[in-house]
CSV table of C-alpha atoms in Angstrom, one decimal:
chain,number,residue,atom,x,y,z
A,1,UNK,CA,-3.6,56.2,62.2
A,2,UNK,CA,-0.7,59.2,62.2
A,3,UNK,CA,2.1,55.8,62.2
A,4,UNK,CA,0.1,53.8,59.0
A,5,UNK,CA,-0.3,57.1,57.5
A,6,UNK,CA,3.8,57.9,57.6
A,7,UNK,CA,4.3,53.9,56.2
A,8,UNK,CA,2.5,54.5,53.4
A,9,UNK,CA,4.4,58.1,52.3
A,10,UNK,CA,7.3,56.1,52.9
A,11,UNK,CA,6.1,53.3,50.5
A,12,UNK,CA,5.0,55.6,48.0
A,13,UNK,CA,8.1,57.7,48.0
A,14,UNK,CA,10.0,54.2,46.8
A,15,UNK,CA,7.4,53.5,44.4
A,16,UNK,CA,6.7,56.5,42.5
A,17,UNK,CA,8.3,59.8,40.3
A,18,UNK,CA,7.0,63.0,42.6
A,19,UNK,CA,6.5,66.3,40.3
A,20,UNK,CA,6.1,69.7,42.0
A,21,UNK,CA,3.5,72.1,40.8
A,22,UNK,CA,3.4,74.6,37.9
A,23,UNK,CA,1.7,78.1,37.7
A,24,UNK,CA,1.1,78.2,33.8
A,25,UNK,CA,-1.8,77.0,33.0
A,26,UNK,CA,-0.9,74.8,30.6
A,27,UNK,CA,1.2,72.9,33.3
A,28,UNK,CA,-0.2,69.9,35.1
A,29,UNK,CA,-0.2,68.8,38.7
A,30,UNK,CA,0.9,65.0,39.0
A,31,UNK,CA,-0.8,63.5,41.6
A,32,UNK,CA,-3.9,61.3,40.8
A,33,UNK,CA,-2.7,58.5,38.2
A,34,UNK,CA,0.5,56.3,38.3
A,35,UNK,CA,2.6,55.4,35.5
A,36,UNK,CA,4.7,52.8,35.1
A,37,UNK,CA,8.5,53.9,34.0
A,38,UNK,CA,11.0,50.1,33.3
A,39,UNK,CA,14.3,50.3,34.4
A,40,UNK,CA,15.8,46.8,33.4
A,41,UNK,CA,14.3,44.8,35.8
A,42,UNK,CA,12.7,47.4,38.1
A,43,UNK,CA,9.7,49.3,37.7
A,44,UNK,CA,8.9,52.8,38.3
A,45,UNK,CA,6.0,55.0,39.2
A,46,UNK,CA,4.4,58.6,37.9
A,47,UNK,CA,1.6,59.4,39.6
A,48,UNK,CA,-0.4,61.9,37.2
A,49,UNK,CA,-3.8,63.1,37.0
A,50,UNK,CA,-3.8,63.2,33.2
A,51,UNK,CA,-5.7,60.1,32.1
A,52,UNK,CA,-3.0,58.6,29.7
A,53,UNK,CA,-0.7,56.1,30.8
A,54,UNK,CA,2.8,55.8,29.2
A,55,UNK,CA,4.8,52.9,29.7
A,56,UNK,CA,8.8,54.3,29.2
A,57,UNK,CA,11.7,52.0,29.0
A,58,UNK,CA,15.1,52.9,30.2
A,59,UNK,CA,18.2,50.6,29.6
A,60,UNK,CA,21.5,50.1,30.2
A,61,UNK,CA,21.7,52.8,33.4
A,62,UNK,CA,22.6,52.2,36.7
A,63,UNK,CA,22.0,54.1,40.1
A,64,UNK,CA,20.2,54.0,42.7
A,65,UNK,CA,18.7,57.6,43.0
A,66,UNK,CA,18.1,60.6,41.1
A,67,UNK,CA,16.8,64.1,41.5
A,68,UNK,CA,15.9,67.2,39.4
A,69,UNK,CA,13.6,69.9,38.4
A,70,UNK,CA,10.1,69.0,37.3
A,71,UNK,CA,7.9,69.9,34.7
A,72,UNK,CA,4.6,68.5,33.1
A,73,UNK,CA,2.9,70.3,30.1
A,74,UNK,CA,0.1,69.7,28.1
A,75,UNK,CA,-0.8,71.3,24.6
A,76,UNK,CA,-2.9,70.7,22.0
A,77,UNK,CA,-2.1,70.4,18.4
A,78,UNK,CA,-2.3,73.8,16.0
A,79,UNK,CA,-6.3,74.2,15.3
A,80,UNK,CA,-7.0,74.7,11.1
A,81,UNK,CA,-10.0,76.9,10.6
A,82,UNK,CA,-11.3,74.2,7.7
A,83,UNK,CA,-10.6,70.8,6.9
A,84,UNK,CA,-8.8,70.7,3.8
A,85,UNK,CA,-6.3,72.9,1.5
A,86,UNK,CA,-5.0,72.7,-1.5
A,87,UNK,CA,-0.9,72.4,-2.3
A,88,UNK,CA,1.4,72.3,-5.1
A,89,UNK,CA,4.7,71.2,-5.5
A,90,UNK,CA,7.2,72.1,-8.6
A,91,UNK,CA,9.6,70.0,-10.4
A,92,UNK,CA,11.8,72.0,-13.0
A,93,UNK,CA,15.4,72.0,-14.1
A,94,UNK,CA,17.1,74.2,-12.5
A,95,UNK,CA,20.6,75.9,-14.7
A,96,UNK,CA,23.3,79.0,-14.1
A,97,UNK,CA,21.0,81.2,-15.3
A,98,UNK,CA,19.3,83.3,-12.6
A,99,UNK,CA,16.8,84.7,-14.7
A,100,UNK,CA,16.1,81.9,-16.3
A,101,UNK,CA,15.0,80.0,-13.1
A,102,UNK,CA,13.2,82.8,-12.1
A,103,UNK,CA,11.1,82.9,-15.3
A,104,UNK,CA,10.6,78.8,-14.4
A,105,UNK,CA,9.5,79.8,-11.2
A,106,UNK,CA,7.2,82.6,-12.1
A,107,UNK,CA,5.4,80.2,-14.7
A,108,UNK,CA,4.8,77.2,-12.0
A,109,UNK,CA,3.7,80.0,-9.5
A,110,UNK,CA,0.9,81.0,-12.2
A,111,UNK,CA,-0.1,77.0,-12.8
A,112,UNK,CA,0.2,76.7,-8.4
A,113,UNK,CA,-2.6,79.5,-8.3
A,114,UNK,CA,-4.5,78.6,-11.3
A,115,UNK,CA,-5.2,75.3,-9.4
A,116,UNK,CA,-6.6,76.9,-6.1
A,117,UNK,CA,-2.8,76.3,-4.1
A,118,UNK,CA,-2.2,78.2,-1.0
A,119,UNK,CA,0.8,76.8,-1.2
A,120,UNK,CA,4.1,75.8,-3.7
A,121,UNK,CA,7.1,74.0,-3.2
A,122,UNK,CA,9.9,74.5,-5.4
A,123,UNK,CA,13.0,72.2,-5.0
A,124,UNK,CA,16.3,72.7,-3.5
A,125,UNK,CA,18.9,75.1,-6.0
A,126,UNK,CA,15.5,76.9,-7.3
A,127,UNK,CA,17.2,79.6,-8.4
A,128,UNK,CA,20.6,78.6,-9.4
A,129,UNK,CA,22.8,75.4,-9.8
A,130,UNK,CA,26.2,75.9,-10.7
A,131,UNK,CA,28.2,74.5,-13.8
A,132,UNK,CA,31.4,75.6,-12.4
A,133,UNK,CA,33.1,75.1,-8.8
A,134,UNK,CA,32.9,78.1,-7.4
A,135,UNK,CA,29.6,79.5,-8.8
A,136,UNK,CA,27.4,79.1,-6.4
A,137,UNK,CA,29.2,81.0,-3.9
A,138,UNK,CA,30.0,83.8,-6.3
A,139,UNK,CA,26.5,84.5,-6.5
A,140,UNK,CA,25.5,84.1,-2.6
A,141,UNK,CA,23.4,86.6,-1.5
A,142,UNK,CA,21.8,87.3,2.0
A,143,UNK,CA,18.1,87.0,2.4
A,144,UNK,CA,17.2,90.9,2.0
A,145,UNK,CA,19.4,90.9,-1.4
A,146,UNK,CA,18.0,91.5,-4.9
A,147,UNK,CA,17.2,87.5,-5.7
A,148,UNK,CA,15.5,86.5,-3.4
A,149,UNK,CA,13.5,90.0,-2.8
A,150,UNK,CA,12.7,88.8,-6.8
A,151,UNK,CA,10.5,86.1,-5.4
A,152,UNK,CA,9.3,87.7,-2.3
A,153,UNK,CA,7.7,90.3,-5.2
A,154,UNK,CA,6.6,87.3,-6.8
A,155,UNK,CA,4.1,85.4,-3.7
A,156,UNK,CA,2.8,89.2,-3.1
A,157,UNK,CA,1.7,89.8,-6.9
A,158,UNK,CA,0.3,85.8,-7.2
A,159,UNK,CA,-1.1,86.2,-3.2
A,160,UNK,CA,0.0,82.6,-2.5
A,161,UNK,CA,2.8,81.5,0.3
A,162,UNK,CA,6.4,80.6,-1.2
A,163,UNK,CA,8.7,77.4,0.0
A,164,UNK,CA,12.0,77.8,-1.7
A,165,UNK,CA,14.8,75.6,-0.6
A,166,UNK,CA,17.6,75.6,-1.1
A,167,UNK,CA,18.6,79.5,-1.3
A,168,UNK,CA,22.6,79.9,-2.0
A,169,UNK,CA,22.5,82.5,1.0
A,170,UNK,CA,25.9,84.0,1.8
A,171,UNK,CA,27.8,82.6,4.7
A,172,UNK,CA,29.9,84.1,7.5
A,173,UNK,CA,32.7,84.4,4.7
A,174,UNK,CA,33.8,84.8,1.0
A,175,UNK,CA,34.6,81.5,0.9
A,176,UNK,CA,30.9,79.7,1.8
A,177,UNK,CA,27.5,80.3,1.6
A,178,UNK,CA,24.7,78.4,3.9
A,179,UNK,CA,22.0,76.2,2.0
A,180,UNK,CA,19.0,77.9,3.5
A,181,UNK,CA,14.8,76.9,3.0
A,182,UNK,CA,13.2,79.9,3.2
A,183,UNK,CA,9.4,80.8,4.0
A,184,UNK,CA,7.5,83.5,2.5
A,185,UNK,CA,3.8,84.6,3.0
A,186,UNK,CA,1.5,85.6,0.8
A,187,UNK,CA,2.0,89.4,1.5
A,188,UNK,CA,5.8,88.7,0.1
A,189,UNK,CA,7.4,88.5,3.5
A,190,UNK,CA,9.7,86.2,5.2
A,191,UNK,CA,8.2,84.2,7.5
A,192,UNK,CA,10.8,81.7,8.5
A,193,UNK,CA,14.4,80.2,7.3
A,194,UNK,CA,15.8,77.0,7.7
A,195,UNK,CA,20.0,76.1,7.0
A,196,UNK,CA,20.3,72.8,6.3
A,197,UNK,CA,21.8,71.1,9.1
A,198,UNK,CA,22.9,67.5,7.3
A,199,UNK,CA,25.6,68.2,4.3
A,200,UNK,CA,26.1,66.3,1.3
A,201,UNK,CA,29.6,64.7,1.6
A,202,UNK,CA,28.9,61.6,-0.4
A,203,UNK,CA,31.3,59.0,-3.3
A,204,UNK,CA,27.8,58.2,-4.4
A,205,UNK,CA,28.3,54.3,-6.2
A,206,UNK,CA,29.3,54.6,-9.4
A,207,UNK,CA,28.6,58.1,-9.6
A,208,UNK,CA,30.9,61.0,-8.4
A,209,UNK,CA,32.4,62.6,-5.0
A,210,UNK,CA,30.4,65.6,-3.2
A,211,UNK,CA,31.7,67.6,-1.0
A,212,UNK,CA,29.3,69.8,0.2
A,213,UNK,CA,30.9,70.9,3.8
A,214,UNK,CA,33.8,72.2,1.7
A,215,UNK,CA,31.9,75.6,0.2
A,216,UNK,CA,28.7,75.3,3.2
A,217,UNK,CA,28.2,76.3,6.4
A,218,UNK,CA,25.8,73.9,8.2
A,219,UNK,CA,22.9,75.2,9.9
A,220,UNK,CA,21.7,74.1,13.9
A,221,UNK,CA,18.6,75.0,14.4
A,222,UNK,CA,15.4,72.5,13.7
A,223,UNK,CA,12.7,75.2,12.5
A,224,UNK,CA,9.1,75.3,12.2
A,225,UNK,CA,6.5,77.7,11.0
A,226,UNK,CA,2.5,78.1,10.6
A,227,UNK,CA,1.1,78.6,7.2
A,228,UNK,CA,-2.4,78.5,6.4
A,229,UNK,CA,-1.9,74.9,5.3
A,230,UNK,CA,-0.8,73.5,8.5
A,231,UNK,CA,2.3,73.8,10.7
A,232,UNK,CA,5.8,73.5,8.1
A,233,UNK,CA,8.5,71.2,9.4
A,234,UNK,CA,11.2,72.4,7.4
A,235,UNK,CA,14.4,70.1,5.8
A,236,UNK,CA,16.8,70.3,2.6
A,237,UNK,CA,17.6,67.2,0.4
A,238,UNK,CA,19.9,64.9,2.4
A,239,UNK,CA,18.2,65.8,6.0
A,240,UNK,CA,15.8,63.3,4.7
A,241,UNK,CA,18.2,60.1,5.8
A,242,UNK,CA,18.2,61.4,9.1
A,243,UNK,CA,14.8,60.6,10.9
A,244,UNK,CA,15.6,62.0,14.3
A,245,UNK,CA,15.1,65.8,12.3
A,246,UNK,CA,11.6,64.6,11.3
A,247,UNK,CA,10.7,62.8,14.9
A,248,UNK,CA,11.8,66.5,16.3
A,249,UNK,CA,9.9,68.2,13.6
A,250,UNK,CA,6.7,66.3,14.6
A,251,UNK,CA,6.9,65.4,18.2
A,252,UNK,CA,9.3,68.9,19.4
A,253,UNK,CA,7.3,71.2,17.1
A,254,UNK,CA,4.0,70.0,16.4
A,255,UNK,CA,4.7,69.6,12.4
A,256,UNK,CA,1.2,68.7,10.3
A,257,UNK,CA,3.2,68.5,6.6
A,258,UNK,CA,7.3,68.3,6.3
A,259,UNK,CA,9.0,69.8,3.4
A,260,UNK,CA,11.7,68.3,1.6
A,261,UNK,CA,12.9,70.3,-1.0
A,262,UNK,CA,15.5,68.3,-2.8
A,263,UNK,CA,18.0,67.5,-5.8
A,264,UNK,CA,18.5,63.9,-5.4
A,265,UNK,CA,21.4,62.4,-7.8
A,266,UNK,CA,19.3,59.8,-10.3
A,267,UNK,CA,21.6,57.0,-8.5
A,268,UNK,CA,20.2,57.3,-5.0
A,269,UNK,CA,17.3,58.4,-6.0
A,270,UNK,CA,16.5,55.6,-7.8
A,271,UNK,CA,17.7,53.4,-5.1
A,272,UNK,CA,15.7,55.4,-2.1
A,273,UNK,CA,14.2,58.8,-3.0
A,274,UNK,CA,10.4,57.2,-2.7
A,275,UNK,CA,10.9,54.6,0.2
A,276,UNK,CA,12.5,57.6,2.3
A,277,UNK,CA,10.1,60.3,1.8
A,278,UNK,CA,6.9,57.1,2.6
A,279,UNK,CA,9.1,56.3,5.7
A,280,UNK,CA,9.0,60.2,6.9
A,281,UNK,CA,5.4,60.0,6.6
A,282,UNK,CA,4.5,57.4,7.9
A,283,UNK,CA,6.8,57.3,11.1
A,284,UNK,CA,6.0,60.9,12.0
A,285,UNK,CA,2.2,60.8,10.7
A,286,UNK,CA,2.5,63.9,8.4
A,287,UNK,CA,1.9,65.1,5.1
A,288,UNK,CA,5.3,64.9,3.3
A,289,UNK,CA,5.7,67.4,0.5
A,290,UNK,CA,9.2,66.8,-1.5
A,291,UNK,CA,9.4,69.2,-4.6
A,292,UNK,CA,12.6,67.7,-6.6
A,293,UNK,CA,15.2,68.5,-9.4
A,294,UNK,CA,14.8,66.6,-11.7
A,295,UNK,CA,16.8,66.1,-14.9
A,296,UNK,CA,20.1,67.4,-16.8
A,297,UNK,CA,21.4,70.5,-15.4
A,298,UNK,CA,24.7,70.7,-16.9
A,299,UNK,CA,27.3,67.9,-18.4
A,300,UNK,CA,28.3,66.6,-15.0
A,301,UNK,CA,25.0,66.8,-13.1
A,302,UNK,CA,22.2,65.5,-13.3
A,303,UNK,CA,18.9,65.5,-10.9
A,304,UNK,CA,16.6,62.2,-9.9
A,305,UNK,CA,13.0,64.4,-9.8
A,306,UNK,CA,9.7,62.5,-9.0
A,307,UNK,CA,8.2,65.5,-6.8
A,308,UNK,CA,5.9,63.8,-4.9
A,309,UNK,CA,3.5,64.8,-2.3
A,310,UNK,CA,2.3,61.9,0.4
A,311,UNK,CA,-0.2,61.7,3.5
A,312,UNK,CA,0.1,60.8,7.1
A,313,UNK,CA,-0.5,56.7,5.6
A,314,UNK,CA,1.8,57.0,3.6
A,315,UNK,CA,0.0,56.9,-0.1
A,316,UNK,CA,1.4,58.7,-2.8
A,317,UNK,CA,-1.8,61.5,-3.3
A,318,UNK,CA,0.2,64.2,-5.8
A,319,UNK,CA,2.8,62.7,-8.4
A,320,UNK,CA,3.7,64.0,-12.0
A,321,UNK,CA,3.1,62.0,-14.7
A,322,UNK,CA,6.4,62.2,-16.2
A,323,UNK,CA,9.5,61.5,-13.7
A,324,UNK,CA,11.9,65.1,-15.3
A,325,UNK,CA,9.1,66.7,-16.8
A,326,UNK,CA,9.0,70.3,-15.3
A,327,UNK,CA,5.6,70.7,-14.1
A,328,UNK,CA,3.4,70.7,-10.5
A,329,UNK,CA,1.9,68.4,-8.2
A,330,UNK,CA,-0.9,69.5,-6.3
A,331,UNK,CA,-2.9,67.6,-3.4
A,332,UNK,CA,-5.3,68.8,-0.7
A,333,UNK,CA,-4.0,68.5,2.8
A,334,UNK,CA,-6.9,66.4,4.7
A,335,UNK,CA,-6.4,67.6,8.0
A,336,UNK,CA,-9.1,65.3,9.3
A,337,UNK,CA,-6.9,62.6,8.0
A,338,UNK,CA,-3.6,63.5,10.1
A,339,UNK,CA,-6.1,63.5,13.0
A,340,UNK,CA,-8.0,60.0,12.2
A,341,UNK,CA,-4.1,58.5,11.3
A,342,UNK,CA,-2.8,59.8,15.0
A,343,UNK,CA,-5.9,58.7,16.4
A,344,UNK,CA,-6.0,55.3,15.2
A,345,UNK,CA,-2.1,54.4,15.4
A,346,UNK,CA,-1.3,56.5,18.3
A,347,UNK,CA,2.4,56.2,18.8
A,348,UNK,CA,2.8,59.5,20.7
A,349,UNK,CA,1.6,58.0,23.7
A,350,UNK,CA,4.9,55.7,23.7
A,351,UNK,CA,6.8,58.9,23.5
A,352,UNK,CA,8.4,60.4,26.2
A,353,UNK,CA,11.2,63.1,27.0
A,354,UNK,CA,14.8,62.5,27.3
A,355,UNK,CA,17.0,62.4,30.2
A,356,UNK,CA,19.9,64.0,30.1
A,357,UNK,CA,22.3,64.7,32.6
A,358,UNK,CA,25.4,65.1,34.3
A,359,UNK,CA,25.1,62.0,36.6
A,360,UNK,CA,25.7,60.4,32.6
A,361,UNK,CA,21.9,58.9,32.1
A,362,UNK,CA,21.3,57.4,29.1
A,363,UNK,CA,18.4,59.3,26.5
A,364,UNK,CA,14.9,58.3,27.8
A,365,UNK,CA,13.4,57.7,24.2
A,366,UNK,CA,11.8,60.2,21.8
A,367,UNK,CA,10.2,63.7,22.5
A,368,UNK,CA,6.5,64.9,22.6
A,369,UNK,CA,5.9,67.6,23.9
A,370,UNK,CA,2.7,68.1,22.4
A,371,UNK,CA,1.1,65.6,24.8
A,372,UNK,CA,3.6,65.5,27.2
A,373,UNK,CA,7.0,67.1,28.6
A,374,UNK,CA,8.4,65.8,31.7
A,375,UNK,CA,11.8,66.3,34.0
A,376,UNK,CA,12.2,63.8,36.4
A,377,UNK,CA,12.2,65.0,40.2
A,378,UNK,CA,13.3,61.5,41.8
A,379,UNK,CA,13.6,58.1,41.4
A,380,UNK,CA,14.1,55.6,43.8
A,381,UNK,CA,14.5,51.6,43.1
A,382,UNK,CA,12.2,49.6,44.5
């Protein structure tokens, strides 16, 4: 018995991924369950004792072993204390006028909490967009300074939570500033900030060269925050081309609704603003508010708008009527409907976490770490 007993660890040591325990107890024991891992044409085991099975495929590596910590964590997504809540998001034309755009601002807010919103969006350069070079940097200011502690005053007197993004906040020197999304609660404080990672250096076709590296600081962290509309994913403008921010946002850090505040040119926006912001939806299953510039802002530039807000399918649910009107969209976040879309097309049980290490693995696939987080502890061919 003691000799069949040691051939069939021996076996299952070839045959399957071993995981050590965890003392939190949100951690999971692997030992009940086997999972199947592909590795071109070998196959793998994880033996869990979680009752989903997720088939991972790994290509182009090649060794014959490998070994390192474990970990296997389970959470749940955030828990909403009803099932639906209203949101606006604000189109305007933003100038070089500070006060001007705050007095926009200050008008939308009224409309946002005339129509129930716990929530508005306003687009990216809210407060300010430059006529000159130069401006924009001038009038940089960090996030305690008198502009933006203008609109913190402003979500405390309307009691409704404030996305502005971007804020022209000043950089590590004179000479740049950092194109930050910024958070505030309705009690008028900060709740999070977000500098946008992705910058606009584009010769859009037939339009004109951006440089936006050459006067901003790009940001590195990925940052969410809980609002009592859902959990905020939060992005700026031309983050929206890169999906692997939004699979982070959702999968990483649990994201319900993504923000996109924006100024798209009226050339790429025609060409993509729509089918982008329905892609981000529907790939990560979120809500997707974009708030947009939209319009004339000065004799060289001028914004796409369409502020649109979209659900977890992917259907347009808030829209203005006119396309550079200055206005609000407002929707009701379903959060029933995130959980029926995620339930019914459930792609995060494909999702795994990546590998990487000094041995030179190749990335695993895509993150969750709302269902699952793992780090391999060995793996032996069979």
């Amino acid at each position: 018995m003691k000799t069949n007993q040691n051939n069939k660890d021996k076996n299952a040591k070839r045959k399957q991924i071993l995981f050590s325990q965890l003392a939190s107890p949100k951690d999971l024991f692997l030992s009940n369950q086997t999972m199947p891992f592909c590795l071109h044409n070998y196959r793998f085991f994880v033996k869990l004792n979680s009752n989903r099975t997720l088939p991972c495929p790994i290509r182009h590596a090649r060794f014959t072993s490998l070994t390192v910590q474990s970990r296997a964590t389970i959470s749940s997504e955030p828990a909403m204390a009803s099932n639906s809540v209203r949101v606006a998001a604000a189109q305007m034309t933003s100038i070089n006028d500070l006060a001007a755009n705050f007095a926009t601002c200050s008008r939308l807010v009224k409309e946002a909490v005339a129509e129930g919103a716990k929530l508005v969006c306003f687009p990216e350069s809210f407060s300010f967009i430059a006529d000159k070079d130069g401006e924009s940097v001038n009038i940089a200011e960090p996030l305690d300074g008198p502009i933006m502690q203008q609109y913190c005053s402003l979500a405390r007197e309307s009691g409704i939570w404030l996305s502005l993004g971007g804020f022209q906040e000043r950089g590590s020197d004179d000479a740049h500033l950092r194109n930050t999304h910024v958070i505030i609660d309705d009690c008028g404080s900060i709740r999070s900030s977000y500098s946008k990672i992705h910058l606009f250096d584009v010769d859009v076709p037939g339009g004109r060269v951006y440089k936006e590296s050459s006067f901003t600081e790009p940001g590195k962290d990925i940052v969410s925050v809980d609002s009592p509309v859902g959990r905020l994913g939060l992005s700026v403008c031309y983050d929206l081309r890169f999906p692997e921010l939004y699979q982070q946002l959702r999968f990483q850090h649990k994201a319900q609704i993504l923000l996109v505040p924006s100024a798209f040119t009226k050339i790429t926006g025609q060409a993509h603003w729509e089918i982008l912001l329905r892609a981000r939806a529907i790939e990560t299953q979120c809500y997707v508010i974009a708030a947009a510039q939209a319009g004339k802002h000065n004799d060289k530039r001028e914004s796409y708008g369409d502020t649109l807000i979209i659900d977890p399918w992917g259907t347009v649910v808030g829209r203005l009527p006119d396309r550079i009107s200055t206005g609000i969209a407002v929707a009701d976040i379903d959060f029933s409907l995130i959980d029926s879309v995620r339930a019914k097309i459930p792609i995060a049980k494909c999702l795994v976490s990546p590998v990487s290490l000094a041995t030179g693995l190749p990335h695993v696939g895509h993150v969750h770490p709302p269902l699952l987080e793992l780090e391999l502890v060995s793996i032996c061919i069979l």
